[in-house]
C-alpha cells in the first residue's frame, strides 16, 4: 500500500503516505488513503493522524501532474480522487490531525488544510501552485481555502505560488502548532491522546455540526454555472497546456494569458 495505516495505543489511527520520493497525489495514493480512512472509521479508533514517512523532505508534491488531462476535460471534478479523500476526511467521525514534515505543494495544501488540526515541524513550508501550473483550482477546493480564513495571506499564496513558512501560517491562524522536528511526533501523539480521552460521541457531533454550519453557503445554479464557465476558460486555454508541458519538460512556463 502507498498509504498504510497502523493503530497506536489501541485508539490512534496513523496513516503514513509513502509513495515515491515526493508523495505526488496520484490516484493510487489517494485511493489508498480512502481505504485507510475507511479501515479507521470505527471504534476502537478515536483519532486519526495523517503523516508522511519520518524524515520526509517533501510531505507531498501535490497533484500528480502527469495524471492531469490535456484533452479539454475539467482536470478537477467531483469525482477527482482528491475530492473523494477530502469528503472522507470531512465525514470521518474522529478528529483527523495532519502531522507535517517537509514541504507541502498544490493540492496537498488543500489536503492538509482540510484536516481538523495541523501540527507542523518548524522548517516546513506550504505553496499553493495553480497559478504556476496554469490549472483552474476546483470550486470546492477554493471554498475550503476561504473557509480556513486568513484570506489575505491565502490570496498572496495563490497569486505568487511561492512557499510560505509554517511559522507565518501559524501566526495567521492557519496552522495549530509549529514544533521542532525532533519533537513533532511526541507532540502530535500527546495531542491525539488528549482528544482520545474525551467523549467520541460529542467529538463526532461537534465535527458534523461545524461541517454543516460551515457549508451553509447556498449557491444558485446560475452562479455555479458561471464559476464552472470561468474555470473552463482556464482548462481550455493555451496556458493550461503550457503549464503542464513546462512542468514535464522541467522548464519555466511562458504564459500568454489565454
Ligand atoms: C508528478 C512530480 C511532482 C508532481 N507530480 O525532487 O493545486 S494545483 O492546481 O497546483 C495542482 C494541479 C497541483 O497540486 O499541482 C502540483 C503542484 N506541485 C508543485 O508545483 C511541486 C512540483 N515539484 C517540485 O517543485 C519538486 O519536485 C519538489 C520541490 C517537490 C521536490 O524537489 P526535488 O529536487 O527533491 P525532483 O524535482 O527531482 O522530483 C522527483 C521526481 O518527482 C517528480 C519530478 O518530476 C521528478 O521526476 P523524475 O524523477 O522522473 O525526474 N515530481 C515532483 N512533483 N506534483 N511528478
Short mmCIF file of C-alpha atoms and ligand atoms in Angstrom, two decimals:
data_model
loop_
_atom_site.label_atom_id
_atom_site.label_comp_id
_atom_site.label_asym_id
_atom_site.label_seq_id
_atom_site.Cartn_x
_atom_site.Cartn_y
_atom_site.Cartn_z
CA UNK A 1 0.00 0.00 0.00
CA UNK A 2 1.07 3.59 -0.65
CA UNK A 3 -0.73 4.86 2.47
CA UNK A 4 -0.62 2.04 5.03
CA UNK A 5 -2.15 2.54 8.45
CA UNK A 6 -1.45 1.31 11.95
CA UNK A 7 -3.12 1.76 15.33
CA UNK A 8 -1.12 3.21 18.23
CA UNK A 9 -2.22 2.88 21.90
CA UNK A 10 -5.29 1.00 20.68
CA UNK A 11 -7.14 4.23 19.72
CA UNK A 12 -4.95 6.39 17.46
CA UNK A 13 -5.03 5.51 13.77
CA UNK A 14 -1.93 6.58 11.86
CA UNK A 15 -1.89 6.81 8.04
CA UNK A 16 1.58 7.19 6.55
CA UNK A 17 1.88 8.40 2.95
CA UNK A 18 4.81 6.60 1.37
CA UNK A 19 4.68 6.98 -2.39
CA UNK A 20 7.90 7.58 -4.30
CA UNK A 21 10.28 10.40 -3.48
CA UNK A 22 7.68 13.19 -3.24
CA UNK A 23 4.28 11.62 -2.37
CA UNK A 24 2.66 13.03 -5.53
CA UNK A 25 -1.10 12.68 -5.06
CA UNK A 26 -1.67 10.06 -7.75
CA UNK A 27 -4.96 8.17 -7.95
CA UNK A 28 -3.18 5.16 -6.45
CA UNK A 29 -2.02 7.07 -3.36
CA UNK A 30 -5.34 8.87 -2.86
CA UNK A 31 -7.35 5.64 -3.24
CA UNK A 32 -5.12 4.08 -0.59
CA UNK A 33 -5.77 6.99 1.78
CA UNK A 34 -9.51 6.43 1.28
CA UNK A 35 -9.11 2.72 2.10
CA UNK A 36 -7.10 3.53 5.22
CA UNK A 37 -9.65 6.11 6.37
CA UNK A 38 -12.40 3.54 5.87
CA UNK A 39 -10.47 0.98 7.95
CA UNK A 40 -10.03 3.53 10.74
CA UNK A 41 -13.65 4.74 10.70
CA UNK A 42 -15.00 2.60 13.54
CA UNK A 43 -14.15 2.01 17.22
CA UNK A 44 -11.74 1.45 18.87
CA UNK A 45 -10.19 4.27 16.78
CA UNK A 46 -10.89 7.76 18.17
CA UNK A 47 -8.34 9.98 16.40
CA UNK A 48 -6.55 9.72 13.06
CA UNK A 49 -3.13 11.14 12.19
CA UNK A 50 -2.13 11.70 8.54
CA UNK A 51 1.60 11.91 8.01
CA UNK A 52 4.49 11.30 5.61
CA UNK A 53 7.33 8.91 6.37
CA UNK A 54 9.62 10.04 9.19
CA UNK A 55 12.26 12.49 7.98
CA UNK A 56 10.41 13.36 4.75
CA UNK A 57 11.79 16.40 2.92
CA UNK A 58 8.60 16.65 0.90
CA UNK A 59 5.33 15.96 2.73
CA UNK A 60 3.59 15.86 -0.66
CA UNK A 61 4.27 17.47 -4.06
CA UNK A 62 0.53 17.87 -4.67
CA UNK A 63 -1.49 16.50 -7.57
CA UNK A 64 0.37 14.10 -9.80
CA UNK A 65 0.84 16.48 -12.73
CA UNK A 66 1.33 13.51 -15.06
CA UNK A 67 -2.29 12.50 -14.39
CA UNK A 68 -3.83 15.88 -15.27
CA UNK A 69 -5.83 15.57 -18.53
CA UNK A 70 -4.73 17.66 -21.53
CA UNK A 71 -7.72 16.84 -23.76
CA UNK A 72 -10.02 19.70 -22.81
CA UNK A 73 -11.63 17.87 -19.88
CA UNK A 74 -12.05 19.51 -16.47
CA UNK A 75 -8.99 18.27 -14.55
CA UNK A 76 -10.55 18.61 -11.07
CA UNK A 77 -14.12 17.37 -10.92
CA UNK A 78 -16.43 16.00 -8.21
CA UNK A 79 -15.01 12.51 -8.72
CA UNK A 80 -11.37 13.58 -8.67
CA UNK A 81 -9.62 11.22 -6.21
CA UNK A 82 -8.52 14.18 -4.06
CA UNK A 83 -12.16 15.31 -3.72
CA UNK A 84 -13.03 11.79 -2.56
CA UNK A 85 -10.33 11.94 0.12
CA UNK A 86 -11.49 15.39 1.22
CA UNK A 87 -15.06 14.11 1.64
CA UNK A 88 -13.79 11.11 3.63
CA UNK A 89 -11.86 13.42 5.97
CA UNK A 90 -14.87 15.74 6.37
CA UNK A 91 -17.16 12.80 7.15
CA UNK A 92 -14.69 10.89 9.32
CA UNK A 93 -16.31 10.89 12.78
CA UNK A 94 -12.94 11.35 14.52
CA UNK A 95 -10.60 14.32 14.53
CA UNK A 96 -8.04 14.00 11.72
CA UNK A 97 -4.68 15.55 12.65
CA UNK A 98 -2.23 16.41 9.86
CA UNK A 99 1.34 15.97 11.06
CA UNK A 100 3.61 17.86 8.66
CA UNK A 101 7.26 17.28 7.97
CA UNK A 102 8.69 18.83 4.81
CA UNK A 103 7.22 20.92 2.02
CA UNK A 104 3.55 20.83 1.04
CA UNK A 105 2.59 21.73 -2.53
CA UNK A 106 -0.56 22.48 -4.55
CA UNK A 107 -3.40 20.08 -3.91
CA UNK A 108 -1.59 18.74 -0.84
CA UNK A 109 -2.16 22.13 0.82
CA UNK A 110 -5.88 21.55 0.47
CA UNK A 111 -5.49 18.02 1.80
CA UNK A 112 -3.71 19.34 4.90
CA UNK A 113 -5.82 22.46 5.45
CA UNK A 114 -8.91 20.22 5.18
CA UNK A 115 -7.77 18.20 8.20
CA UNK A 116 -9.20 19.17 11.58
CA UNK A 117 -5.96 20.11 13.32
CA UNK A 118 -2.49 20.75 11.87
CA UNK A 119 0.86 20.30 13.60
CA UNK A 120 3.99 21.10 11.61
CA UNK A 121 7.74 20.83 12.01
CA UNK A 122 9.23 24.31 12.11
CA UNK A 123 11.13 24.05 8.81
CA UNK A 124 8.04 23.01 6.79
CA UNK A 125 6.53 25.18 4.05
CA UNK A 126 3.30 25.39 2.08
CA UNK A 127 2.97 26.54 -1.56
CA UNK A 128 -0.39 26.76 -3.34
CA UNK A 129 0.52 26.49 -7.01
CA UNK A 130 -2.35 26.54 -9.57
CA UNK A 131 -1.21 29.90 -10.99
CA UNK A 132 2.26 28.49 -11.63
CA UNK A 133 0.87 25.47 -13.46
CA UNK A 134 -1.98 27.18 -15.31
CA UNK A 135 -4.53 24.95 -13.55
CA UNK A 136 -8.11 26.07 -12.70
CA UNK A 137 -8.40 25.27 -8.98
CA UNK A 138 -11.67 23.44 -8.27
CA UNK A 139 -14.67 25.21 -6.75
CA UNK A 140 -14.92 23.16 -3.56
CA UNK A 141 -11.17 23.45 -3.03
CA UNK A 142 -11.34 27.23 -3.39
CA UNK A 143 -14.22 27.38 -0.90
CA UNK A 144 -12.26 25.18 1.50
CA UNK A 145 -9.33 27.61 1.34
CA UNK A 146 -11.64 30.55 2.04
CA UNK A 147 -13.12 28.67 5.00
CA UNK A 148 -9.78 28.27 6.76
CA UNK A 149 -9.58 32.06 6.94
CA UNK A 150 -6.54 34.27 6.52
CA UNK A 151 -7.91 35.44 3.17
CA UNK A 152 -5.16 38.00 2.52
CA UNK A 153 -2.42 35.51 3.20
CA UNK A 154 -4.19 32.90 1.05
CA UNK A 155 -4.56 35.36 -1.81
CA UNK A 156 -0.86 36.19 -1.61
CA UNK A 157 -0.06 32.47 -1.65
CA UNK A 158 -2.36 31.84 -4.63
CA UNK A 159 -1.11 34.87 -6.56
CA UNK A 160 2.62 34.20 -6.02
CA UNK A 161 2.57 30.36 -5.83
CA UNK A 162 5.67 30.69 -3.60
CA UNK A 163 6.37 28.57 -0.48
CA UNK A 164 5.42 30.19 2.83
CA UNK A 165 6.88 29.16 6.18
CA UNK A 166 4.61 27.38 8.65
CA UNK A 167 5.68 29.89 11.27
CA UNK A 168 3.92 32.60 9.27
CA UNK A 169 0.92 30.34 8.64
CA UNK A 170 0.63 29.64 12.37
CA UNK A 171 0.85 33.37 13.15
CA UNK A 172 -2.13 33.84 10.83
CA UNK A 173 -4.11 31.01 12.43
CA UNK A 174 -3.96 28.57 9.50
CA UNK A 175 -1.90 26.02 11.45
CA UNK A 176 -2.35 24.98 15.08
CA UNK A 177 1.19 24.23 16.24
CA UNK A 178 4.74 24.59 14.96
CA UNK A 179 7.30 22.49 16.82
CA UNK A 180 10.93 21.43 16.33
CA UNK A 181 11.26 18.40 14.04
CA UNK A 182 12.68 16.28 16.86
CA UNK A 183 9.55 16.88 18.96
CA UNK A 184 6.95 16.60 16.20
CA UNK A 185 5.94 13.00 16.74
CA UNK A 186 5.70 13.15 20.55
CA UNK A 187 3.83 16.45 20.45
CA UNK A 188 1.30 15.16 17.91
CA UNK A 189 0.79 11.87 19.76
CA UNK A 190 0.15 13.72 23.02
CA UNK A 191 -2.42 15.93 21.32
CA UNK A 192 -4.10 12.83 19.87
CA UNK A 193 -4.09 11.14 23.30
CA UNK A 194 -5.82 14.17 24.85
CA UNK A 195 -8.53 14.01 22.18
CA UNK A 196 -8.87 10.25 22.62
CA UNK A 197 -9.75 10.76 26.28
CA UNK A 198 -12.79 12.92 25.51
CA UNK A 199 -16.25 11.73 24.52
CA UNK A 200 -16.13 10.29 20.98
CA UNK A 201 -19.87 10.92 20.63
CA UNK A 202 -19.50 14.62 21.43
CA UNK A 203 -16.47 14.98 19.14
CA UNK A 204 -18.26 13.37 16.22
CA UNK A 205 -21.36 15.52 16.75
CA UNK A 206 -19.31 18.73 17.08
CA UNK A 207 -17.36 17.89 13.94
CA UNK A 208 -20.51 17.20 11.93
CA UNK A 209 -22.21 20.31 13.34
CA UNK A 210 -19.28 22.51 12.30
CA UNK A 211 -19.16 20.86 8.85
CA UNK A 212 -22.85 21.55 8.23
CA UNK A 213 -22.68 25.12 9.55
CA UNK A 214 -19.51 25.93 7.57
CA UNK A 215 -21.14 24.58 4.39
CA UNK A 216 -24.25 26.73 4.75
CA UNK A 217 -23.44 28.77 1.64
CA UNK A 218 -26.29 28.25 -0.83
CA UNK A 219 -25.22 28.81 -4.44
CA UNK A 220 -27.88 29.24 -7.07
CA UNK A 221 -27.42 27.21 -10.28
CA UNK A 222 -26.58 30.30 -12.34
CA UNK A 223 -23.75 31.27 -10.00
CA UNK A 224 -22.44 27.71 -10.03
CA UNK A 225 -22.55 27.60 -13.82
CA UNK A 226 -20.69 30.89 -14.01
CA UNK A 227 -17.92 29.51 -11.79
CA UNK A 228 -17.72 26.41 -13.98
CA UNK A 229 -17.52 28.62 -17.08
CA UNK A 230 -14.70 30.67 -15.53
CA UNK A 231 -12.76 27.51 -14.77
CA UNK A 232 -13.39 26.20 -18.25
CA UNK A 233 -11.70 29.29 -19.69
CA UNK A 234 -8.59 28.08 -17.87
CA UNK A 235 -8.58 24.38 -18.71
CA UNK A 236 -9.37 25.14 -22.36
CA UNK A 237 -6.54 27.68 -22.56
CA UNK A 238 -3.06 27.74 -24.08
CA UNK A 239 -1.72 28.50 -20.58
CA UNK A 240 -3.09 25.23 -19.12
CA UNK A 241 -1.38 23.15 -21.83
CA UNK A 242 1.79 25.23 -21.48
CA UNK A 243 1.89 24.91 -17.67
CA UNK A 244 1.74 21.11 -17.77
CA UNK A 245 4.14 20.87 -20.75
CA UNK A 246 6.65 23.12 -18.99
CA UNK A 247 6.45 21.03 -15.79
CA UNK A 248 7.09 17.80 -17.72
CA UNK A 249 9.96 19.43 -19.67
CA UNK A 250 11.41 20.84 -16.41
CA UNK A 251 11.44 24.47 -17.63
CA UNK A 252 9.71 27.72 -16.70
CA UNK A 253 6.36 28.19 -18.47
CA UNK A 254 5.67 31.03 -20.91
CA UNK A 255 2.16 32.17 -20.09
CA UNK A 256 0.22 34.28 -22.60
CA UNK A 257 -2.92 34.89 -20.56
CA UNK A 258 -5.19 32.99 -22.92
C1 LIG B 1 4.25 14.46 -10.67
C2 LIG B 1 6.22 15.05 -9.69
C3 LIG B 1 5.57 16.07 -8.96
C4 LIG B 1 4.16 16.22 -9.13
N1 LIG B 1 3.57 15.39 -10.00
O1 LIG B 1 12.80 16.32 -6.46
O2 LIG B 1 -3.03 22.81 -6.76
S1 LIG B 1 -2.59 22.85 -8.18
O3 LIG B 1 -3.65 23.45 -9.00
O4 LIG B 1 -1.30 23.48 -8.31
C5 LIG B 1 -2.49 21.12 -8.65
C6 LIG B 1 -2.62 20.87 -10.08
C7 LIG B 1 -1.18 20.55 -8.08
O5 LIG B 1 -1.19 20.12 -6.96
O6 LIG B 1 -0.08 20.56 -8.87
C8 LIG B 1 1.18 20.10 -8.33
C9 LIG B 1 1.85 21.21 -7.59
N2 LIG B 1 3.17 20.81 -7.16
C10 LIG B 1 4.30 21.51 -7.39
O7 LIG B 1 4.30 22.57 -8.02
C11 LIG B 1 5.59 20.88 -6.89
C12 LIG B 1 6.37 20.32 -8.03
N3 LIG B 1 7.57 19.63 -7.56
C13 LIG B 1 8.68 20.29 -7.15
O8 LIG B 1 8.76 21.54 -7.13
C14 LIG B 1 9.82 19.45 -6.71
O9 LIG B 1 9.68 18.15 -7.26
C15 LIG B 1 9.93 19.30 -5.18
C16 LIG B 1 10.34 20.66 -4.56
C17 LIG B 1 8.61 18.84 -4.54
C18 LIG B 1 10.99 18.25 -4.82
O10 LIG B 1 12.20 18.59 -5.45
P1 LIG B 1 13.37 17.52 -5.55
O11 LIG B 1 14.54 18.21 -6.20
O12 LIG B 1 13.58 16.89 -4.21
P2 LIG B 1 12.55 16.36 -8.04
O13 LIG B 1 12.09 17.68 -8.50
O14 LIG B 1 13.74 15.78 -8.72
O15 LIG B 1 11.30 15.38 -8.17
C19 LIG B 1 11.46 13.98 -8.10
C20 LIG B 1 10.57 13.37 -9.18
O16 LIG B 1 9.21 13.59 -8.81
C21 LIG B 1 8.54 14.23 -9.90
C22 LIG B 1 9.63 15.02 -10.62
O17 LIG B 1 9.22 15.32 -11.95
C23 LIG B 1 10.76 14.03 -10.55
O18 LIG B 1 10.53 13.03 -11.53
P3 LIG B 1 11.75 12.30 -12.27
O19 LIG B 1 12.50 11.58 -11.17
O20 LIG B 1 11.08 11.38 -13.25
O21 LIG B 1 12.55 13.41 -12.91
N4 LIG B 1 7.52 15.12 -9.37
C24 LIG B 1 7.67 16.12 -8.48
N5 LIG B 1 6.49 16.71 -8.21
N6 LIG B 1 3.46 17.13 -8.49
N7 LIG B 1 5.57 14.27 -10.53
#
